[in-house]
Coordinates of C-alpha atoms and ligand atoms in Angstrom, one line a residue:
X1 CA 32.7 -1.8 9.2
X2 CA 30.9 1.1 11.3
X3 CA 28.3 3.2 9.0
X4 CA 28.5 6.9 9.6
X5 CA 26.3 8.2 6.7
X6 CA 23.3 6.9 4.8
X7 CA 21.5 8.0 2.0
X8 CA 17.8 7.1 1.2
X9 CA 16.9 7.6 -2.4
X10 CA 12.8 8.0 -2.3
X11 CA 10.9 9.8 0.4
X12 CA 7.6 7.8 -0.2
X13 CA 5.6 5.8 1.7
X14 CA 8.5 3.4 2.5
X15 CA 11.7 5.6 2.4
X16 CA 10.5 8.4 4.8
X17 CA 9.0 6.1 7.7
X18 CA 11.6 3.5 7.4
X19 CA 14.4 6.1 7.6
X20 CA 13.0 7.9 10.4
X21 CA 12.9 4.7 12.6
X22 CA 16.5 3.9 11.3
X23 CA 17.4 7.4 12.5
X24 CA 16.0 7.4 16.1
X25 CA 17.3 4.1 16.7
X26 CA 20.7 5.0 15.6
X27 CA 21.5 8.4 16.6
X28 CA 25.3 8.4 15.7
X29 CA 24.2 7.9 12.1
X30 CA 23.5 10.7 9.6
X31 CA 20.6 10.0 7.3
X32 CA 19.5 11.9 4.4
X33 CA 16.6 11.2 2.9
X34 CA 16.4 12.5 -1.0
X35 CA 13.8 12.8 -3.8
X36 CA 13.5 14.6 -7.0
X37 CA 10.0 15.6 -5.8
X38 CA 10.6 19.2 -4.3
X39 CA 7.0 19.4 -3.1
X40 CA 7.2 16.1 -1.1
X41 CA 10.6 17.2 0.3
X42 CA 8.9 20.6 1.6
X43 CA 6.4 18.5 3.2
X44 CA 8.6 16.3 5.1
X45 CA 10.4 19.5 6.3
X46 CA 7.0 21.2 7.2
X47 CA 7.5 23.1 10.2
X48 CA 4.7 22.4 12.5
X49 CA 4.5 18.6 11.0
X50 CA 1.0 18.7 10.4
X51 CA 1.8 18.9 6.7
X52 CA 3.7 15.5 6.2
X53 CA 3.3 13.9 2.9
X54 CA 1.9 10.6 4.4
X55 CA -0.2 10.0 7.3
X56 CA 0.8 7.2 9.8
X57 CA -0.1 6.6 13.6
X58 CA 2.8 7.7 15.5
X59 CA 4.9 9.0 12.6
X60 CA 4.7 12.5 13.2
X61 CA 6.4 12.3 16.7
X62 CA 9.2 10.2 15.4
X63 CA 10.1 12.7 13.0
X64 CA 9.7 15.6 15.4
X65 CA 12.3 13.7 17.6
X66 CA 15.0 12.8 14.9
X67 CA 14.5 15.8 12.0
X68 CA 17.4 18.0 12.3
X69 CA 19.2 15.9 14.7
X70 CA 20.3 13.0 12.3
X71 CA 17.8 12.8 9.9
X72 CA 17.5 15.3 6.9
X73 CA 15.1 15.6 3.8
X74 CA 16.7 17.0 0.6
X75 CA 16.4 17.6 -3.1
X76 CA 20.4 17.4 -3.3
X77 CA 20.3 13.9 -4.6
X78 CA 24.0 14.0 -5.7
X79 CA 25.6 15.5 -2.5
X80 CA 23.7 13.0 -0.3
X81 CA 25.0 10.1 -2.6
X82 CA 28.6 11.1 -2.4
X83 CA 28.5 11.5 1.3
X84 CA 27.1 8.4 2.1
X85 CA 28.7 5.0 2.4
X86 CA 25.4 3.3 2.5
X87 CA 22.4 4.1 -0.1
X88 CA 19.2 2.8 0.0
X89 CA 17.0 2.8 -3.4
X90 CA 13.5 3.2 -2.1
X91 CA 11.8 4.7 -5.2
X92 CA 8.8 3.6 -6.7
X93 CA 8.6 0.3 -8.9
X94 CA 5.2 0.4 -10.6
X95 CA 3.5 -1.8 -13.2
X96 CA 4.8 -1.0 -16.5
X97 CA 2.3 1.1 -18.6
X98 CA 4.0 0.7 -22.2
X99 CA 5.9 -1.7 -24.3
X100 CA 6.9 -5.4 -23.3
X101 CA 5.4 -6.6 -20.2
X102 CA 3.0 -3.8 -20.1
X103 CA 0.1 -4.3 -17.4
X104 CA 2.2 -6.8 -15.7
X105 CA 6.0 -6.6 -15.2
X106 CA 7.6 -3.8 -13.0
X107 CA 8.8 -0.7 -14.3
X108 CA 12.7 -0.4 -13.8
X109 CA 13.3 2.6 -15.1
X110 CA 13.3 4.8 -11.6
X111 CA 15.8 1.9 -10.3
X112 CA 18.0 2.3 -13.5
X113 CA 18.0 5.9 -13.1
X114 CA 19.2 5.5 -9.4
X115 CA 21.9 3.3 -10.3
X116 CA 22.9 5.2 -13.1
X117 CA 23.3 8.4 -10.7
X118 CA 25.3 6.4 -8.3
X119 CA 27.5 5.3 -10.6
X120 CA 27.9 9.0 -11.9
X121 CA 28.2 10.4 -8.7
X122 CA 30.2 8.3 -6.4
X123 CA 33.8 8.9 -5.4
X124 CA 34.0 6.2 -2.7
X125 CA 33.1 2.5 -2.3
X126 CA 29.6 2.2 -1.4
X127 CA 26.8 -0.5 -0.3
X128 CA 23.9 -0.4 -2.3
X129 CA 20.8 -1.6 -1.0
X130 CA 17.6 -2.5 -2.7
X131 CA 14.6 -1.4 -0.5
X132 CA 12.4 -1.4 -3.2
X133 CA 10.5 -4.3 -4.4
X134 CA 12.1 -5.9 -7.4
X135 CA 11.8 -8.7 -9.8
X136 CA 14.3 -11.6 -8.7
X137 CA 17.7 -10.8 -10.3
X138 CA 17.5 -7.4 -10.4
X139 CA 20.5 -6.9 -8.6
X140 CA 22.4 -8.4 -11.3
X141 CA 21.5 -5.6 -13.7
X142 CA 22.2 -2.8 -11.0
X143 CA 25.7 -4.5 -10.6
X144 CA 26.4 -4.3 -14.5
X145 CA 25.4 -0.7 -14.4
X146 CA 27.8 0.2 -11.2
X147 CA 30.5 -2.2 -12.4
X148 CA 31.0 -0.8 -15.7
X149 CA 31.7 3.0 -14.5
X150 CA 35.6 2.1 -15.0
X151 CA 36.6 4.5 -12.2
X152 CA 37.6 1.5 -9.9
X153 CA 34.9 2.2 -7.1
X154 CA 33.9 -1.1 -5.5
X155 CA 29.9 -1.4 -5.0
X156 CA 28.2 -4.0 -2.9
X157 CA 24.8 -4.9 -3.6
X158 CA 22.3 -5.9 -0.8
X159 CA 18.5 -6.8 -1.1
X160 CA 16.9 -5.8 2.2
X161 CA 13.0 -5.8 1.0
X162 CA 10.4 -3.9 3.5
X163 CA 7.6 -5.8 4.9
X164 CA 5.9 -2.7 6.5
X165 CA 2.3 -2.3 6.0
X166 CA 0.4 0.9 5.6
X167 CA -1.5 2.3 8.5
X168 CA 0.6 0.3 11.0
X169 CA 3.9 1.3 9.3
X170 CA 5.9 2.5 12.6
X171 CA 5.0 -0.3 14.7
X172 CA 5.9 -2.8 12.2
X173 CA 9.3 -0.8 11.9
X174 CA 9.9 -0.8 15.4
X175 CA 8.9 -4.4 16.1
X176 CA 9.0 -6.2 12.6
X177 CA 8.7 -10.1 12.5
X178 CA 12.0 -10.6 10.5
X179 CA 14.4 -8.2 8.5
X180 CA 15.5 -9.8 5.5
X181 CA 19.2 -9.1 4.0
X182 CA 20.0 -10.7 0.7
X183 CA 24.1 -10.3 -0.1
X184 CA 26.7 -12.0 -2.1
X185 CA 28.6 -15.1 -0.5
X186 CA 31.8 -13.3 -1.1
X187 CA 33.9 -12.1 2.2
X188 CA 32.9 -8.6 0.7
X189 CA 29.4 -9.5 0.6
X190 CA 29.5 -10.9 3.9
X191 CA 31.2 -7.8 5.2
X192 CA 28.2 -5.6 3.6
X193 CA 25.8 -7.9 5.1
X194 CA 27.2 -7.5 8.8
X195 CA 27.5 -3.6 8.5
X196 CA 23.5 -3.6 7.5
X197 CA 22.8 -5.9 10.3
X198 CA 24.5 -4.2 13.0
X199 CA 22.3 -1.0 12.1
X200 CA 19.2 -3.1 12.5
X201 CA 20.5 -5.1 15.5
X202 CA 20.5 -1.6 17.4
X203 CA 17.0 -2.4 18.1
X204 CA 16.0 -5.9 16.5
X205 CA 16.8 -9.1 18.3
X206 CA 19.6 -10.9 16.1
X207 CA 17.6 -14.0 15.6
X208 CA 14.8 -12.0 13.6
X209 CA 17.4 -11.0 11.1
X210 CA 17.5 -13.3 8.5
X211 CA 20.4 -13.5 6.1
X212 CA 20.2 -14.9 2.6
X213 CA 21.4 -15.1 -0.9
X214 CA 20.3 -12.1 -3.0
X215 CA 18.1 -14.0 -5.2
X216 CA 16.2 -15.6 -2.4
X217 CA 15.8 -12.3 -0.6
X218 CA 14.4 -10.5 -4.0
X219 CA 12.0 -13.4 -4.6
X220 CA 10.7 -13.9 -1.0
X221 CA 9.4 -10.3 -1.0
X222 CA 7.0 -11.0 -3.8
X223 CA 6.1 -14.3 -2.7
X224 CA 5.1 -12.7 1.0
X225 CA 2.7 -10.3 -0.7
X226 CA 1.7 -13.2 -3.1
X227 CA 0.7 -15.3 -0.1
X228 CA -0.9 -12.6 1.8
X229 CA -3.4 -11.6 -1.2
X230 CA -3.9 -15.1 -1.8
X231 CA -5.7 -15.5 1.7
X232 CA -7.8 -12.2 1.1
X233 CA -8.8 -13.7 -2.0
X234 CA -9.4 -17.0 -0.7
X235 CA -11.7 -15.8 2.0
X236 CA -13.4 -13.5 -0.6
X237 CA -14.1 -16.5 -2.6
X238 CA -15.7 -18.3 0.5
X239 CA -17.7 -14.8 1.2
X240 CA -19.9 -15.0 -1.9
X241 CA -20.5 -18.9 -1.3
X242 CA -21.5 -17.8 2.3
X243 CA -24.2 -15.2 0.7
X244 CA -26.0 -18.0 -1.2
X245 CA -25.7 -20.4 1.5
X246 CA -26.8 -18.7 4.8
X247 CA -23.1 -19.4 6.4
X248 CA -21.3 -16.2 7.7
X249 CA -17.9 -15.6 6.2
X250 CA -16.9 -14.1 9.9
X251 CA -17.7 -17.3 11.5
X252 CA -16.3 -19.0 8.9
X253 CA -12.9 -17.3 9.6
X254 CA -12.9 -17.6 12.9
X255 CA -13.6 -21.5 12.7
X256 CA -10.9 -22.3 10.4
X257 CA -8.4 -19.6 11.8
X258 CA -8.3 -21.6 15.0
X259 CA -6.8 -24.2 13.2
X260 CA -3.2 -23.4 14.4
X261 CA -2.0 -24.5 10.7
X262 CA -4.3 -22.0 9.3
X263 CA -3.8 -19.2 11.7
X264 CA -6.0 -16.2 12.2
X265 CA -4.8 -13.4 10.6
X266 CA -5.7 -11.9 6.9
X267 CA -9.0 -14.0 6.7
X268 CA -11.4 -10.6 6.9
X269 CA -13.6 -10.9 3.9
X270 CA -13.6 -7.5 2.3
X271 CA -14.9 -5.5 -0.9
X272 CA -11.3 -6.7 -2.4
X273 CA -7.9 -5.8 -1.6
X274 CA -6.1 -2.3 -2.5
X275 CA -2.9 -0.6 -2.1
X276 CA 0.0 -0.1 -4.2
X277 CA 1.6 -3.6 -3.6
X278 CA -0.4 -6.7 -3.8
X279 CA -1.9 -6.3 -7.3
X280 CA 1.5 -4.6 -8.7
X281 CA 3.7 -7.7 -7.2
X282 CA 1.8 -10.7 -7.9
X283 CA 1.1 -9.4 -11.8
X284 CA 5.0 -9.1 -11.4
X285 CA 5.2 -12.8 -10.2
X286 CA 3.0 -13.9 -12.8
X287 CA 5.3 -12.2 -15.5
X288 CA 8.4 -13.6 -14.1
X289 CA 6.7 -17.1 -14.3
X290 CA 5.7 -16.5 -17.7
X291 CA 9.2 -15.3 -18.9
X292 CA 10.5 -18.7 -18.0
X293 CA 7.7 -20.6 -19.5
X294 CA 5.8 -21.6 -16.2
X295 CA 2.6 -21.2 -17.6
X296 CA 0.6 -23.3 -14.9
X297 CA 2.6 -21.6 -12.0
X298 CA 1.6 -18.0 -13.7
X299 CA -2.0 -19.1 -14.2
X300 CA -2.4 -20.3 -10.6
X301 CA -1.1 -16.7 -9.0
X302 CA -3.2 -14.8 -11.7
X303 CA -6.2 -16.4 -10.2
X304 CA -6.1 -14.3 -7.0
X305 CA -6.2 -10.9 -9.3
X306 CA -9.0 -12.4 -11.2
X307 CA -11.0 -13.0 -7.7
X308 CA -10.3 -9.5 -6.6
X309 CA -11.5 -8.0 -9.4
X310 CA -14.6 -10.1 -9.2
X311 CA -15.1 -9.1 -5.6
X312 CA -15.1 -5.3 -6.5
X313 CA -17.4 -5.9 -9.5
X314 CA -20.0 -8.1 -7.6
X315 CA -20.1 -5.5 -4.8
X316 CA -21.1 -2.6 -7.3
X317 CA -23.6 -5.0 -9.1
X318 CA -25.3 -5.7 -6.1
X319 CA -25.7 -2.0 -5.4
X320 CA -27.5 -1.7 -8.9
X321 CA -29.5 -4.7 -8.6
X322 CA -30.7 -3.9 -5.0
X323 CA -31.6 -0.4 -6.0
X324 CA -34.3 -1.9 -8.6
X325 CA -31.8 -2.2 -11.3
X326 CA -30.9 1.4 -11.8
X327 CA -28.6 4.0 -9.8
X328 CA -29.0 6.8 -12.6
X329 CA -29.3 9.8 -10.6
X330 CA -29.4 8.6 -7.4
X331 CA -27.1 9.6 -4.4
X332 CA -24.8 7.0 -3.5
X333 CA -22.6 7.8 -0.4
X334 CA -19.4 6.1 0.0
X335 CA -18.0 5.7 3.6
X336 CA -14.1 5.6 3.2
X337 CA -11.8 5.9 0.1
X338 CA -8.4 4.9 1.2
X339 CA -7.6 1.5 0.5
X340 CA -7.4 0.3 4.3
X341 CA -8.0 2.3 7.8
X342 CA -5.5 4.5 9.5
X343 CA -3.8 5.6 5.9
X344 CA -4.3 8.4 3.7
X345 CA -3.1 6.4 0.8
X346 CA -5.6 5.5 -2.2
X347 CA -3.4 3.5 -4.4
X348 CA -5.5 0.7 -6.1
X349 CA -8.4 1.4 -3.6
X350 CA -11.5 -0.8 -4.2
X351 CA -13.5 2.4 -3.8
X352 CA -12.1 3.7 -7.2
X353 CA -13.3 0.6 -8.9
X354 CA -16.7 0.5 -7.2
X355 CA -17.2 4.1 -8.0
X356 CA -16.4 4.0 -11.6
X357 CA -18.7 1.0 -12.1
X358 CA -21.6 3.0 -10.2
X359 CA -20.7 6.2 -12.5
X360 CA -20.9 4.0 -15.5
X361 CA -24.5 3.4 -14.4
X362 CA -24.9 7.4 -13.8
X363 CA -25.1 7.2 -10.2
X364 CA -24.2 10.6 -8.2
X365 CA -21.6 9.7 -5.5
X366 CA -20.7 11.5 -2.5
X367 CA -17.8 10.5 -0.5
X368 CA -16.4 11.1 2.9
X369 CA -13.2 9.9 4.1
X370 CA -11.7 11.1 7.4
X371 CA -7.9 11.4 5.8
X372 CA -8.3 11.7 2.0
X373 CA -8.6 14.8 0.1
X374 CA -10.9 16.0 -2.8
X375 CA -8.1 16.4 -4.9
X376 CA -6.6 12.9 -4.3
X377 CA -10.3 11.7 -5.2
X378 CA -10.6 13.4 -8.3
X379 CA -7.1 12.4 -9.3
X380 CA -8.0 8.6 -8.7
X381 CA -11.0 9.1 -10.9
X382 CA -9.4 10.9 -13.5
X383 CA -6.8 8.7 -13.9
X384 CA -8.9 5.8 -14.9
X385 CA -9.8 7.9 -18.2
X386 CA -13.1 6.7 -18.0
X387 CA -14.8 10.0 -18.5
X388 CA -13.7 13.5 -18.6
X389 CA -12.6 15.3 -15.6
X390 CA -15.8 17.7 -15.6
X391 CA -17.9 14.9 -15.7
X392 CA -16.1 13.5 -12.7
X393 CA -16.5 16.8 -10.6
X394 CA -20.2 16.8 -11.7
X395 CA -21.1 13.5 -10.7
X396 CA -18.8 13.2 -7.8
X397 CA -19.1 15.6 -4.6
X398 CA -16.7 15.2 -1.5
X399 CA -17.6 16.6 1.9
X400 CA -15.9 17.0 5.1
X401 CA -18.7 15.9 7.4
X402 CA -20.0 12.2 7.3
X403 CA -23.7 13.3 8.4
X404 CA -23.8 15.6 5.4
X405 CA -22.7 12.7 3.2
X406 CA -25.3 10.6 4.0
X407 CA -28.4 13.3 3.7
X408 CA -30.8 12.4 1.0
X409 CA -28.7 9.4 0.0
X410 CA -30.5 6.3 -1.6
X411 CA -27.6 4.0 -0.4
X412 CA -24.6 4.3 1.9
X413 CA -21.5 1.8 0.9
X414 CA -18.7 1.3 3.3
X415 CA -15.6 1.0 1.4
X416 CA -12.8 1.5 4.2
X417 CA -13.0 0.3 7.9
X418 CA -12.5 3.5 9.7
X419 CA -13.1 2.7 13.3
X420 CA -15.3 6.0 13.5
X421 CA -17.8 4.3 11.3
X422 CA -18.8 2.2 14.1
X423 CA -19.6 4.9 16.4
X424 CA -21.7 7.3 14.1
X425 CA -25.2 7.9 15.4
X426 CA -26.9 5.5 12.7
X427 CA -30.4 6.2 13.9
X428 CA -29.6 9.9 12.8
X429 CA -28.5 8.9 9.9
X430 CA -31.5 6.7 9.1
X431 CA -33.9 9.7 9.8
X432 CA -31.7 11.6 7.0
X433 CA -31.8 9.3 4.2
X434 CA -34.4 8.4 1.5
X435 CA -36.3 5.2 2.1
X436 CA -35.9 2.3 1.8
X437 CA -32.8 2.8 3.6
X438 CA -30.1 0.8 2.3
X439 CA -26.4 0.2 3.8
X440 CA -24.1 -2.1 1.7
X441 CA -21.0 -2.9 3.9
X442 CA -18.0 -3.6 2.1
X443 CA -16.0 -4.3 5.3
X444 CA -18.5 -6.0 7.5
X445 CA -17.9 -3.6 10.2
X446 CA -21.4 -2.7 11.1
X447 CA -24.1 -4.7 13.5
X448 CA -26.7 -6.3 11.3
X449 CA -29.2 -6.8 13.9
X450 CA -29.0 -3.2 15.4
X451 CA -28.8 -1.5 11.8
X452 CA -32.3 -3.9 10.8
X453 CA -34.0 -2.7 14.1
X454 CA -33.4 1.0 13.1
X455 CA -34.9 0.1 9.8
X456 CA -32.1 -0.2 7.5
X457 CA -31.7 -3.0 4.9
X458 CA -28.4 -3.9 5.4
X459 CA -26.2 -6.0 3.1
X460 CA -22.8 -7.1 4.1
X461 CA -20.0 -9.0 2.2
X462 CA -20.2 -12.9 3.1
X463 CA -23.5 -12.7 4.8
Ligands
LIG501 N1 3.9 1.4 0.0 C1 4.1 0.4 0.9 O1 3.5 0.4 2.0 C2 5.7 -0.2 0.7 C3 5.8 -1.7 1.5 C4 6.8 -2.3 1.3 C5 7.6 -2.1 0.2 N2 7.0 -1.2 -0.9 C6 8.1 -1.1 -2.2 O2 8.7 0.1 -1.9 C7 8.9 0.9 -3.1 C8 8.4 2.3 -2.8 O3 7.0 2.4 -2.8 P1 6.5 3.7 -2.2 O4 5.4 3.5 -1.5 O5 7.7 4.4 -1.0 O6 6.4 4.6 -3.4 P2 6.1 6.1 -3.3 O7 5.7 6.4 -4.7 O8 5.5 6.6 -2.2 O9 7.8 6.8 -3.2 C9 8.8 6.7 -4.2 C10 9.3 8.1 -4.0 O10 10.8 7.8 -5.1 C11 10.7 9.1 -5.9 N3 11.7 9.0 -6.8 C12 11.7 8.3 -8.0 N4 12.8 8.4 -8.6 C13 13.6 8.8 -8.3 C14 14.7 9.5 -8.6 N5 15.6 8.9 -9.5 N6 15.6 10.1 -7.6 C15 15.1 10.5 -6.4 N7 13.7 10.0 -5.9 C16 13.1 9.1 -6.9 C17 9.8 9.6 -6.1 O11 9.5 10.7 -6.5 C18 8.8 9.3 -5.0 O12 8.5 10.4 -4.1 C19 8.3 0.3 -4.2 O13 9.1 -0.8 -4.9 C20 7.2 -0.5 -3.1 O14 6.9 -1.7 -4.0 C21 6.0 -0.2 -0.7
LIG502 O1 -7.8 -9.7 5.8 C1 -7.7 -9.0 5.2 C2 -6.6 -8.3 5.3 C3 -6.2 -7.1 4.3 N1 -7.2 -6.8 3.3 C4 -6.9 -5.6 2.7 O2 -5.6 -6.0 2.0 C5 -5.2 -4.9 1.4 C6 -3.8 -4.6 2.0 O3 -3.7 -4.6 3.1 P1 -2.3 -4.8 3.9 O4 -1.5 -5.9 3.6 O5 -2.5 -4.7 5.5 O6 -1.5 -3.4 3.6 P2 -0.4 -3.0 2.5 O7 0.4 -1.7 3.1 O8 -0.8 -3.2 1.2 O9 0.6 -4.1 2.9 C7 1.3 -5.2 2.3 O10 1.9 -4.7 1.1 C8 2.9 -3.9 1.7 C9 3.9 -3.6 0.5 O11 4.6 -4.6 -0.1 C10 3.9 -5.3 2.5 O12 5.2 -4.6 3.0 C11 3.0 -5.6 3.5 O13 4.0 -6.9 4.5 C12 1.7 -6.1 3.0 O14 0.7 -6.7 4.2 C13 -6.1 -3.7 1.9 O15 -6.8 -3.0 0.9 C14 -6.7 -4.7 2.8 O16 -8.1 -3.9 3.3 C15 -8.4 -7.5 3.6 O17 -9.2 -7.3 2.6 N2 -8.8 -8.4 4.4

């Protein structure tokens, strides 16, 4: 089966970049990315491309090449569904904030809405693809909705989870470790799998395209994120031990990472992992295990989150205790707000929680981040509901110049590992801050010896 027309529902961090790369690699396929968020679609259609809704290195160039050729962004969801032979569902699946499973389970209301809309609109057979991260066995629910329309249309459901990481999305999409496709074991299922394999095979070697049953594919996505986050929590647990014993966590990471069975990646100690996926997906895994009565399995994975919360808290506590047990009325400068470098995404960023803890101690925070807007920072703090929006705006200032941000600061905290932070004129910063000059490096990116020589009191996670 040769696919000519694809629709992707959800023009977010996954839908946008994924479909852009799919489009440049498959110029013969028309791809329409749709969203109910008009502002987002308008931004994807921004003429000079500087207003694209997400920042990813290399994305602008790809959108420029494909948009208007075979890649389109639109709010006309129904038309795009009707025209497509293949529909990717790439909508958000956040943690539930209400009812059964509140704070743990994935909220599938957007997924169900998509399924119902496809069922309502479709007039021809479709392959429906789960691109969003979903609890294992969600395909069954989607199938039930689609198969009960009574209009005789046939649907095949595939699971094709996305493994891109933000900040490297384009590279990850162009050169993925693997692509995972789960489908039904029937003839129709195999035909649908083959159709999707063909699309990826236009740029990815076949041996990296893995096909499994639907449940393995759905579960593997949650498990991959759980394993990755577990490594970060493991090294973060060790970072605390390093701080009290005189060991250095980077040296420990290097020493263990050279064991080929352990491997060197994802062993960088930090102020805690953030991002929209790790916490949400582990909580989801924990919830699923609990649902099946597997309490030991649930407890085991929950510890990854507990450790991560501890890491954020202790970073904030260390700032307070080092600044003579009070930060009340003191200016603390945050370098970085994004959850990692090279992205403007701040979802679940450690910076939000560290800021909240310091604001509870009446600190005054000044933030500089090269890609995150002032509105985003205030929205993140307001969302916590810890204090009034007016109070957040009174206590937190956002500036566009790092040197201005650091001026007259009682302490500087590094929350994101942006490369530019390493290049700053730290002597100039030293001269402009209140003494003693404290730096709390939550990413361990600066050189302790150099900073000490300048006169800074430098504290880094894990040393
Ligand atoms: N962000 C990542 O790096 C990443 C990586 C891999 C997988 N995932 C998973 O992919 C999914 C999407 O994540 P995201 O970060 O792109 O989310 P996002 O919030 O950036 O984008 C989702 C988009 O879907 C739209 N939407 C919701 N319901 C809709 C509907 N009924 N019709 C049309 N549009 C609708 C929203 O308006 C939003 O723009 C999630 O399940 C996530 O776990 C995310
Ligand atoms: O050694 C490390 C590696 C990462 N992190 C932190 O962990 C978080 C997540 O980083 P990363 O995984 O690189 O970014 P994400 O965009 O969240 O990507 C993860 O989540 C995506 C969404 O499911 C998956 O697709 C990706 O494969 C998976 O890496 C960030 O706060 C990082 O700073 C560390 O602290 N130390």
